[in-house]
PDB file of C-alpha atoms in Angstrom:
ATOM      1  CA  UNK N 929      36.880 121.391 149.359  1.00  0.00           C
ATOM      2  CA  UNK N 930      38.959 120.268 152.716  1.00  0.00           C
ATOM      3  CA  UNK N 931      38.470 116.362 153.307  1.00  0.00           C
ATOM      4  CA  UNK N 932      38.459 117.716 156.789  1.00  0.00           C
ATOM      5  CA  UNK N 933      35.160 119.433 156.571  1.00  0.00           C
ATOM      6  CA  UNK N 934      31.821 117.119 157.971  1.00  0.00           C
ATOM      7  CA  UNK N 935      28.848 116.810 155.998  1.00  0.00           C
ATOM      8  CA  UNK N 936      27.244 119.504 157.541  1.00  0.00           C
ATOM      9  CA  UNK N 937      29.831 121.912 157.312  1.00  0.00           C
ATOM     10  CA  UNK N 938      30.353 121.581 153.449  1.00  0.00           C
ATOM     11  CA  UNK N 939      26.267 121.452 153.141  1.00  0.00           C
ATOM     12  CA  UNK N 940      26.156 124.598 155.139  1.00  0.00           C
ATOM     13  CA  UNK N 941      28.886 126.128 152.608  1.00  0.00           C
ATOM     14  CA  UNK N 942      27.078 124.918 149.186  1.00  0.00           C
ATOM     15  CA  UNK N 943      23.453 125.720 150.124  1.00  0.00           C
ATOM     16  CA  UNK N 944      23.551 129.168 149.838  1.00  0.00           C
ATOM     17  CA  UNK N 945      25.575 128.675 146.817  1.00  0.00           C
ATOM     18  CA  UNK N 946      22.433 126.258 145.329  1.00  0.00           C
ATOM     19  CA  UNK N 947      20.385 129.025 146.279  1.00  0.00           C
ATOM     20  CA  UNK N 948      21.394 131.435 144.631  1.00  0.00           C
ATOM     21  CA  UNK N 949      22.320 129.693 141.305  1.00  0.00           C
ATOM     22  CA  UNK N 950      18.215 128.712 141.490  1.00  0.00           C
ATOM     23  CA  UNK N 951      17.070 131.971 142.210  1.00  0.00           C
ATOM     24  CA  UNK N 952      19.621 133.389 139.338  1.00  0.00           C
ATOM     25  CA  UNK N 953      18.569 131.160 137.013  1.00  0.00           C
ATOM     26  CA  UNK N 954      15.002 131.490 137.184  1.00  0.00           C
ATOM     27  CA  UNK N 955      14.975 135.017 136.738  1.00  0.00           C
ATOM     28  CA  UNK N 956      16.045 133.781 132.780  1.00  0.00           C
ATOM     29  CA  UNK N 957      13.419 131.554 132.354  1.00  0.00           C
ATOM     30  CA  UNK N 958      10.988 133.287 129.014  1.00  0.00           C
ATOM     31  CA  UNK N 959       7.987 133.475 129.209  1.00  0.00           C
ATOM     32  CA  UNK N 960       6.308 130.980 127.224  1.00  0.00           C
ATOM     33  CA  UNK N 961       8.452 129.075 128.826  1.00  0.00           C
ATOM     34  CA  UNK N 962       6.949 129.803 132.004  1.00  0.00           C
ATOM     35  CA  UNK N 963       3.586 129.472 130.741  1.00  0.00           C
ATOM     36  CA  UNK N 964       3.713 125.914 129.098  1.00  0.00           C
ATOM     37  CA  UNK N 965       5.145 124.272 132.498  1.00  0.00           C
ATOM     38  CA  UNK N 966       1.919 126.207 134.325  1.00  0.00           C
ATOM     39  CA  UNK N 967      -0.483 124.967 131.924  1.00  0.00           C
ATOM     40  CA  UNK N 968       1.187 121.059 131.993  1.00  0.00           C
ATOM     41  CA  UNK N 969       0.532 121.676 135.872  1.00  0.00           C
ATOM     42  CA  UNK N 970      -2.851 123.224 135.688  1.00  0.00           C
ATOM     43  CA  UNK N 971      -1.553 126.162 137.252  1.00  0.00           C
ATOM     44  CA  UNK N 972      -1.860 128.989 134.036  1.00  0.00           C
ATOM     45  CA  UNK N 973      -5.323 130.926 133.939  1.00  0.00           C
ATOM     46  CA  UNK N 974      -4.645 131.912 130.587  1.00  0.00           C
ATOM     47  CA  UNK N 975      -2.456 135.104 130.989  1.00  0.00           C
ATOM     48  CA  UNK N 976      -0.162 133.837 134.408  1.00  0.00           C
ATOM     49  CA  UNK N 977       0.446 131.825 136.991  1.00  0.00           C
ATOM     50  CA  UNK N 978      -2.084 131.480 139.083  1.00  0.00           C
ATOM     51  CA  UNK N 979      -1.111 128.762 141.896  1.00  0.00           C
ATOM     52  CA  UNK N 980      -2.305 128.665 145.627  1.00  0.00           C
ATOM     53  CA  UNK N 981       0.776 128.625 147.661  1.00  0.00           C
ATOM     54  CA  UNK N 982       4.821 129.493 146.996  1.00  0.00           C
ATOM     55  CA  UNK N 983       5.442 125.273 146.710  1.00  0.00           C
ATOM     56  CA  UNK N 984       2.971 125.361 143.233  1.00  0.00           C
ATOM     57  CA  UNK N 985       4.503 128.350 142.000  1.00  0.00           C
ATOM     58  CA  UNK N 986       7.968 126.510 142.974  1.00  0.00           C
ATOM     59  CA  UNK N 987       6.899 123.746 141.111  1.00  0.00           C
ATOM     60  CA  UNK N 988       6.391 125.795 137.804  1.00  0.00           C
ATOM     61  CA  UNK N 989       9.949 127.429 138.364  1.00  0.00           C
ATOM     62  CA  UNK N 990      11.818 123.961 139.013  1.00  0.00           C
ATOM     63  CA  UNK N 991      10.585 122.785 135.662  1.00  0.00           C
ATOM     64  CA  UNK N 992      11.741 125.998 133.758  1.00  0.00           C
ATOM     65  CA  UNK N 993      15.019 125.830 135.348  1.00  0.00           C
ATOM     66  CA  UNK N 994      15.852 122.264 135.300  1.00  0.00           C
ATOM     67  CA  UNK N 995      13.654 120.126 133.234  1.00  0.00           C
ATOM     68  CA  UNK N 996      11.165 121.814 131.035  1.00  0.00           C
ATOM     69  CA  UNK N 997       8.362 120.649 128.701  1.00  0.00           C
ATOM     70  CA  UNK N 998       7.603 121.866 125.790  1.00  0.00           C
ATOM     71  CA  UNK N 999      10.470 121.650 124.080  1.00  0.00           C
ATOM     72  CA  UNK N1000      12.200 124.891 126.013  1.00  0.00           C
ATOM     73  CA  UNK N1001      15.629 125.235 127.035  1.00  0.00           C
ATOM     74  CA  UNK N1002      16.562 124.614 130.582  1.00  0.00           C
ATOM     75  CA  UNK N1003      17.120 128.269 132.505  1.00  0.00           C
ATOM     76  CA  UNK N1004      20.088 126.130 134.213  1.00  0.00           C
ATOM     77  CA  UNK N1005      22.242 126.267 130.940  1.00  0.00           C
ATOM     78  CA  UNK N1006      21.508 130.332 130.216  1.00  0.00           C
ATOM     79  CA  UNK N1007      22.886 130.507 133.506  1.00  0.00           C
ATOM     80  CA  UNK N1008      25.910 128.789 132.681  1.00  0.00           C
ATOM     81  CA  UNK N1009      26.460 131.394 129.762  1.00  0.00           C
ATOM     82  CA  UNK N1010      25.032 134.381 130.936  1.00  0.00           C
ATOM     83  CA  UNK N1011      27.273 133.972 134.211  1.00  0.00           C
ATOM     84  CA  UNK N1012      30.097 131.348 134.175  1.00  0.00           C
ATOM     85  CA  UNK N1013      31.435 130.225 137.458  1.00  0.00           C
ATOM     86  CA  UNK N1014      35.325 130.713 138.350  1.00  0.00           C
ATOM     87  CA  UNK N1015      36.518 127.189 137.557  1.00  0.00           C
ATOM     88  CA  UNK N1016      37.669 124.796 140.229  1.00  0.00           C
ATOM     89  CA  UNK N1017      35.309 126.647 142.636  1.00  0.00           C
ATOM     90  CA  UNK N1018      32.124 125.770 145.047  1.00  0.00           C
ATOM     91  CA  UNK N1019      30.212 127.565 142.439  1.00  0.00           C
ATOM     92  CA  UNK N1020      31.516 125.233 139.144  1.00  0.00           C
ATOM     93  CA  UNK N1021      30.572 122.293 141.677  1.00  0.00           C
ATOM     94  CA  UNK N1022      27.427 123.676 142.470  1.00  0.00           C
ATOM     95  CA  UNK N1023      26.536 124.593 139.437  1.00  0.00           C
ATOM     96  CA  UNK N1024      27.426 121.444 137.268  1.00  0.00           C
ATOM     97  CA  UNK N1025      25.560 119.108 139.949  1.00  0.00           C
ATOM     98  CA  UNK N1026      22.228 120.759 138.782  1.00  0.00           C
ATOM     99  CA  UNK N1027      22.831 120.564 135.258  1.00  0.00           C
ATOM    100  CA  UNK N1028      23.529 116.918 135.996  1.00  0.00           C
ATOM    101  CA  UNK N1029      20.641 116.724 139.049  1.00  0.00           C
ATOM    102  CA  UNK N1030      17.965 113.510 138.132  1.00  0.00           C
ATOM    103  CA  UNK N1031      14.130 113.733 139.786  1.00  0.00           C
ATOM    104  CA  UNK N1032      13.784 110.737 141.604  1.00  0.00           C
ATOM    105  CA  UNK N1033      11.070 108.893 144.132  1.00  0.00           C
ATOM    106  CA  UNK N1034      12.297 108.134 147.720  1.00  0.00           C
ATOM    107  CA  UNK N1035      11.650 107.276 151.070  1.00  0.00           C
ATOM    108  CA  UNK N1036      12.226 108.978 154.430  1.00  0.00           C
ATOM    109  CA  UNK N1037      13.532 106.593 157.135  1.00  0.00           C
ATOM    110  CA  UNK N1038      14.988 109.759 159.601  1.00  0.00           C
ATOM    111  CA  UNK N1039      17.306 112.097 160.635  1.00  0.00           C
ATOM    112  CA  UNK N1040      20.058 111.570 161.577  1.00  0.00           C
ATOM    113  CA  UNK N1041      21.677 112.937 164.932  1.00  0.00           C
ATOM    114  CA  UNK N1042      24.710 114.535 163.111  1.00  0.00           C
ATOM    115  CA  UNK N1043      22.669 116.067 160.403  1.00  0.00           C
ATOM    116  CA  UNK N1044      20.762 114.928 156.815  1.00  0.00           C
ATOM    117  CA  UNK N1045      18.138 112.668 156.313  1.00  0.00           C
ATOM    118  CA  UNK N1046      18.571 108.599 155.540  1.00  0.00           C
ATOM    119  CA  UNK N1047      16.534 107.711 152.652  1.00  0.00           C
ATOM    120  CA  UNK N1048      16.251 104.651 150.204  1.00  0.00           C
ATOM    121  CA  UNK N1049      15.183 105.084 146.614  1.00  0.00           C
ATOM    122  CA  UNK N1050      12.022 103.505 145.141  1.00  0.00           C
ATOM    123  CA  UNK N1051      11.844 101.122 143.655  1.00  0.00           C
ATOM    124  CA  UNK N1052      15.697 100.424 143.943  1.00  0.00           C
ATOM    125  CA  UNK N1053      15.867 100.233 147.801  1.00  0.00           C
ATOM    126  CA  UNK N1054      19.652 102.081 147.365  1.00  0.00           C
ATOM    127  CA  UNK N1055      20.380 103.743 150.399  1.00  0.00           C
ATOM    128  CA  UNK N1056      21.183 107.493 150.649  1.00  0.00           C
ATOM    129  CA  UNK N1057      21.819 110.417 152.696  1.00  0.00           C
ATOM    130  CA  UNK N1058      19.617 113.591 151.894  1.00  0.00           C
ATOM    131  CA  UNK N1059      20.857 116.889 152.703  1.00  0.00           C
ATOM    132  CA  UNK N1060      17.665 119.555 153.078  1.00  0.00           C
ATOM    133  CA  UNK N1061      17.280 121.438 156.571  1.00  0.00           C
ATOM    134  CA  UNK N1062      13.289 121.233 155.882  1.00  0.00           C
ATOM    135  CA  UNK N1063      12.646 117.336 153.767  1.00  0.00           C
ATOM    136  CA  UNK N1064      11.419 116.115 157.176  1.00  0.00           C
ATOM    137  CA  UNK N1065       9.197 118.937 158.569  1.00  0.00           C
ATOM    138  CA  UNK N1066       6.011 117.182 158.214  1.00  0.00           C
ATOM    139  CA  UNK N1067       7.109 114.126 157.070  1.00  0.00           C
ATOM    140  CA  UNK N1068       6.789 110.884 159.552  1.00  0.00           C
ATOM    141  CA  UNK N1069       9.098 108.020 158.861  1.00  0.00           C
ATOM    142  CA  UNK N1070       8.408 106.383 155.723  1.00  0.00           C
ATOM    143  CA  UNK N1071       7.069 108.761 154.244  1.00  0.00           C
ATOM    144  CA  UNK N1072       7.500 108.997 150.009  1.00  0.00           C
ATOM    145  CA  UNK N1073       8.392 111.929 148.111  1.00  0.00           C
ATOM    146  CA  UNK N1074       9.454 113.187 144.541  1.00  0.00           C
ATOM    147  CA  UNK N1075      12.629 115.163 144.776  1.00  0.00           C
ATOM    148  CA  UNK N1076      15.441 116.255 142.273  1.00  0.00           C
ATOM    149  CA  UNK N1077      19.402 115.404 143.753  1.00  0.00           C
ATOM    150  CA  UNK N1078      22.214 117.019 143.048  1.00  0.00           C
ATOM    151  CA  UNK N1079      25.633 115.995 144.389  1.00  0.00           C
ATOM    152  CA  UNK N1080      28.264 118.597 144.580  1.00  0.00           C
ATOM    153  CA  UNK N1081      30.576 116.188 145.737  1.00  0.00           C
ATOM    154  CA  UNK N1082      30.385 113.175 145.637  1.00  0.00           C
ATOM    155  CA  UNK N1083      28.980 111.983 149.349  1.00  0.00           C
ATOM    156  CA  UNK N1084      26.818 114.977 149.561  1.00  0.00           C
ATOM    157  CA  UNK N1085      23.134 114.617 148.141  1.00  0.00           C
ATOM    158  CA  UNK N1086      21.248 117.834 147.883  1.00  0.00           C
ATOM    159  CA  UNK N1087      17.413 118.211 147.245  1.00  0.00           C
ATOM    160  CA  UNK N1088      17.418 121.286 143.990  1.00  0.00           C
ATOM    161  CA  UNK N1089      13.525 122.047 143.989  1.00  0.00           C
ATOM    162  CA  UNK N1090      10.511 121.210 145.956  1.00  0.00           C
ATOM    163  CA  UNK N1091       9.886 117.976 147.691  1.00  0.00           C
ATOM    164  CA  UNK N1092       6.152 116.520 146.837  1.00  0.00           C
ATOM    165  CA  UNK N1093       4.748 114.195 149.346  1.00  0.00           C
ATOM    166  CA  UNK N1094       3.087 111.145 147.840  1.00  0.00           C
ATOM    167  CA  UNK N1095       2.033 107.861 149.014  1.00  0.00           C
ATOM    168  CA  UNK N1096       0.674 104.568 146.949  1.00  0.00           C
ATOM    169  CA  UNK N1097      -1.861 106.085 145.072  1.00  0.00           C
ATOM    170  CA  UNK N1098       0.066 108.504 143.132  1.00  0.00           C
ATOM    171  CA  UNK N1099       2.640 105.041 142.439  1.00  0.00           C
ATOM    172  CA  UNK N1100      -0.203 103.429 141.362  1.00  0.00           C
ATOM    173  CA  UNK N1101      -1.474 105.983 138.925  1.00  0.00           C
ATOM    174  CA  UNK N1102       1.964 105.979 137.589  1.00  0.00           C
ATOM    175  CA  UNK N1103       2.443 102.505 137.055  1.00  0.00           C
ATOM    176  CA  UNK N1104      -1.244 102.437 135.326  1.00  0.00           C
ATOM    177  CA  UNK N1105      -0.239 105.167 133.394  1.00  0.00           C
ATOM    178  CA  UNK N1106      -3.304 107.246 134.005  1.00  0.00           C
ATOM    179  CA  UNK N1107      -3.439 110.313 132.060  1.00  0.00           C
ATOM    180  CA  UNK N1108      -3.189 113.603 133.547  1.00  0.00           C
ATOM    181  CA  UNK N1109      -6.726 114.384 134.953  1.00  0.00           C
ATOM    182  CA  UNK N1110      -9.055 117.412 134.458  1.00  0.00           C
ATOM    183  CA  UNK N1111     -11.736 117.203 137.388  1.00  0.00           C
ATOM    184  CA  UNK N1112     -12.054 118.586 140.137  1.00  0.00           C
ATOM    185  CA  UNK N1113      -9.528 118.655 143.160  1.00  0.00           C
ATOM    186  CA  UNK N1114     -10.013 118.413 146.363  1.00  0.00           C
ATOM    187  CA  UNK N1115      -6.871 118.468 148.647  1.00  0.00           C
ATOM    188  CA  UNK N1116      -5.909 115.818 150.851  1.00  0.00           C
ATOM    189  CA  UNK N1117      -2.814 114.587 152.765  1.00  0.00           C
ATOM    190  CA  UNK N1118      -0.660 111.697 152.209  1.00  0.00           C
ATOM    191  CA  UNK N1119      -1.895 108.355 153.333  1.00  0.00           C
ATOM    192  CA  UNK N1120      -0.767 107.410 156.444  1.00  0.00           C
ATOM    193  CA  UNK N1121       1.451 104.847 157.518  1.00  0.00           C
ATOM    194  CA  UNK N1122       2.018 103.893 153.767  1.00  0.00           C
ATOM    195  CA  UNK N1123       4.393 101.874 154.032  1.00  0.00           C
ATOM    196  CA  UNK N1124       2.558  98.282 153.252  1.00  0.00           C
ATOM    197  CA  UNK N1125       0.305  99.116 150.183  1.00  0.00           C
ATOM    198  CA  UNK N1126       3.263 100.635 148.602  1.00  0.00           C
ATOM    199  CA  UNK N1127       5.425  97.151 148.773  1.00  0.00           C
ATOM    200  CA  UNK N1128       2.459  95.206 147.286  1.00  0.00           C
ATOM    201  CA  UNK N1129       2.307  97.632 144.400  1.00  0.00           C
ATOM    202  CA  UNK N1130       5.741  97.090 143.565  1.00  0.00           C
ATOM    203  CA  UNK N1131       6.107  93.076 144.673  1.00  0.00           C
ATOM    204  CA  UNK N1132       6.268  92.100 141.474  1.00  0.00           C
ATOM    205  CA  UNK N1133       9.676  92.642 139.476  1.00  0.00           C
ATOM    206  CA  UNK N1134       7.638  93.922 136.721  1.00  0.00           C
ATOM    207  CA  UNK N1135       6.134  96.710 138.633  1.00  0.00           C
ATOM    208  CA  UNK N1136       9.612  97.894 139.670  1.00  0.00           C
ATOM    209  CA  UNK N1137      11.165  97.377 135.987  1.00  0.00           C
ATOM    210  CA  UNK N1138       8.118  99.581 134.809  1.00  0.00           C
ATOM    211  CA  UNK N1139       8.245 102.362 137.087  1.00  0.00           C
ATOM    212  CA  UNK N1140      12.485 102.428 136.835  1.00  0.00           C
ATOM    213  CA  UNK N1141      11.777 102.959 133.397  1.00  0.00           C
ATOM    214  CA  UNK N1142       9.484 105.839 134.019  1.00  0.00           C
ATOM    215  CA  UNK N1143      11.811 107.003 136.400  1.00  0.00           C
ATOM    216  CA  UNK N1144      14.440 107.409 133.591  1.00  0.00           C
ATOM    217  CA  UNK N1145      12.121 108.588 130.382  1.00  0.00           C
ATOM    218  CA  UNK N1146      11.950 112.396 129.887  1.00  0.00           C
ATOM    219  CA  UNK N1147       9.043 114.263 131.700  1.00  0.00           C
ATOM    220  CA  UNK N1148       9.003 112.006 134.660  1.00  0.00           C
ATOM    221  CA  UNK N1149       9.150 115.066 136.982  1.00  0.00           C
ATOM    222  CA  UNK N1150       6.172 116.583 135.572  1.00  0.00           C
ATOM    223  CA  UNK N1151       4.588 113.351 135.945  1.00  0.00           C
ATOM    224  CA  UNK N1152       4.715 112.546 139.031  1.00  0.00           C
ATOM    225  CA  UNK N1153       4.318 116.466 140.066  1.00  0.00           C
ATOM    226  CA  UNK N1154       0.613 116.426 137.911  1.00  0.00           C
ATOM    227  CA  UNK N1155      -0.429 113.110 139.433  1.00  0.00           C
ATOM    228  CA  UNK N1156       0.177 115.070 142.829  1.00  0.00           C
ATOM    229  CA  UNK N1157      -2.145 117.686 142.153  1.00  0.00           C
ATOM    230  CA  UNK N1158      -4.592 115.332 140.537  1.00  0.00           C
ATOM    231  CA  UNK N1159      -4.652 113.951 143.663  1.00  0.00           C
ATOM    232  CA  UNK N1160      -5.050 116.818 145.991  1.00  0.00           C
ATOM    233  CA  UNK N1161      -1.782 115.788 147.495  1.00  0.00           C
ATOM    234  CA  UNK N1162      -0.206 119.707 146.437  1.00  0.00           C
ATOM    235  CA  UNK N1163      -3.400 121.557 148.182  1.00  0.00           C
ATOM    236  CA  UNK N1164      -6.247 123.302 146.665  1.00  0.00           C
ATOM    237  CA  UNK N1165      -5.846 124.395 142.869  1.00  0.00           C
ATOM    238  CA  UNK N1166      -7.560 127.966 141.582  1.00  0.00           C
ATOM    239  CA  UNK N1167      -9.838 126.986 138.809  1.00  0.00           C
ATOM    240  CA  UNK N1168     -10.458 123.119 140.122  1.00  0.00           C
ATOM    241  CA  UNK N1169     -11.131 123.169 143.300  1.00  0.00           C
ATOM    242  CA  UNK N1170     -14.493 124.251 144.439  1.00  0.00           C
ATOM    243  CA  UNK N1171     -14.764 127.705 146.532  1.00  0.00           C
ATOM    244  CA  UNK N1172     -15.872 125.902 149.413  1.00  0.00           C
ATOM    245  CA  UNK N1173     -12.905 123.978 148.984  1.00  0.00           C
ATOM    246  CA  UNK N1174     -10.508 126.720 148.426  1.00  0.00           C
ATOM    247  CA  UNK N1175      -7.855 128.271 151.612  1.00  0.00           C
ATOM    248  CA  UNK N1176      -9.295 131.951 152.972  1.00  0.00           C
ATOM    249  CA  UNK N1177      -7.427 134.728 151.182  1.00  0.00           C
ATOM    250  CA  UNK N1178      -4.129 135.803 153.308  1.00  0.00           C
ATOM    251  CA  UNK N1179      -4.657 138.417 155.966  1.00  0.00           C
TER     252      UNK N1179
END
């Protein structure tokens, strides 16, 4: 792609492209497939999906696309076969960023006035620009999340599934190892100004060693997704949240 292009303008060009490659490539996802990432999520009632919002059913289809459990094939790579890109094109890029695409933990510092969002990873502190129109809608400075990157090229960092707020509890869980939980769930927003509690967790260079090896061991994204519902930090769940608890049905 033209050197001469911005940022912008080449993110504007390839997110359509990671759009549809994500939409394409979840439509080949089987179903067992589809039903093992549910239940690791608590999200299956036994015969489908049965989440509360698009960003849990999301969830489920980021994992059968990218980074299953379960021992399933990523959807990404019967993309790849099923519909090979012209080579040398957007598309090739596109594509072989997500095949290549790592889940990661970061922080939100801002946007920036000529577009994408300046983040540092955690527990690294390495500095990088996020491309996604929507990471900060929400989000106040600081902020953590658990996102998957994918770089096109090579200065341009694009989110390739759903961004999960979290804050020091969900580290801390992570760095305990707590098991995934069964209970109840009642939802509940981020901690606020976070920003402190998470830099005493990880003080201590074995806290960072420890969760930079979790960060890297396979099934870290469904980790740190099912420690977000445990939480309450992905809204209500069908099935462990009580009814009084639960959103009113949509209009």
């Amino acid at each position: 792609m033209s050197e001469s292009l911005t940022a912008a303008a080449r993110y504007a060009i390839y997110a359509p492209i990671r759009r549809h490659l994500l939409t394409e490539a979840s439509k080949r996802i089987p179903l067992a497939s589809v039903a093992s990432q549910a239940r690791a999520l608590t999200l299956w009632d036994g015969r489908q999906v049965r989440p509360a919002d698009e960003m849990q059913l999301a969830a489920v289809f980021d994992l059968g696309v990218l980074d299953p459990v379960g021992g399933h094939s990523r959807a990404i790579e019967r993309q790849v076969k099923a519909d090979p890109p012209l080579p040398g094109s957007e598309e090739e890029r596109m594509l072989r960023a997500l095949m290549e695409a790592r889940f990661g933990l970061y922080r939100l510092l801002g946007q920036r006035a000529e577009g994408g969002v300046e983040a540092i990873s955690v527990p690294g502190g390495e500095p990088v620009v996020i491309w996604d129109s929507h990471l900060t809608r929400g989000r106040a400075p600081g902020a953590l999340i658990g996102t998957r990157l994918a770089w096109p090229e090579e200065d341009l960092a694009m989110t390739c599934g759903t961004a999960i707020s979290l804050d020091s509890r969900a580290v801390e869980r992570l760095l305990l190892g707590t098991p995934p939980q069964k209970g109840p769930v009642l939802p509940r927003l981020p901690l606020p100004e976070d920003g402190a509690a998470l830099e005493r967790l990880l003080a201590e260079p074995a806290a960072r060693m420890r969760l930079e090896a979790l960060s890297r061991a396979p099934g870290f994204a469904v980790m740190v997704t099912r420690t977000a519902i445990d939480l309450g930090l992905m809204g209500a769940i069908p099935g462990r949240t009580p009814p009084e608890a639960m959103p009113p049905p949509a209009a």
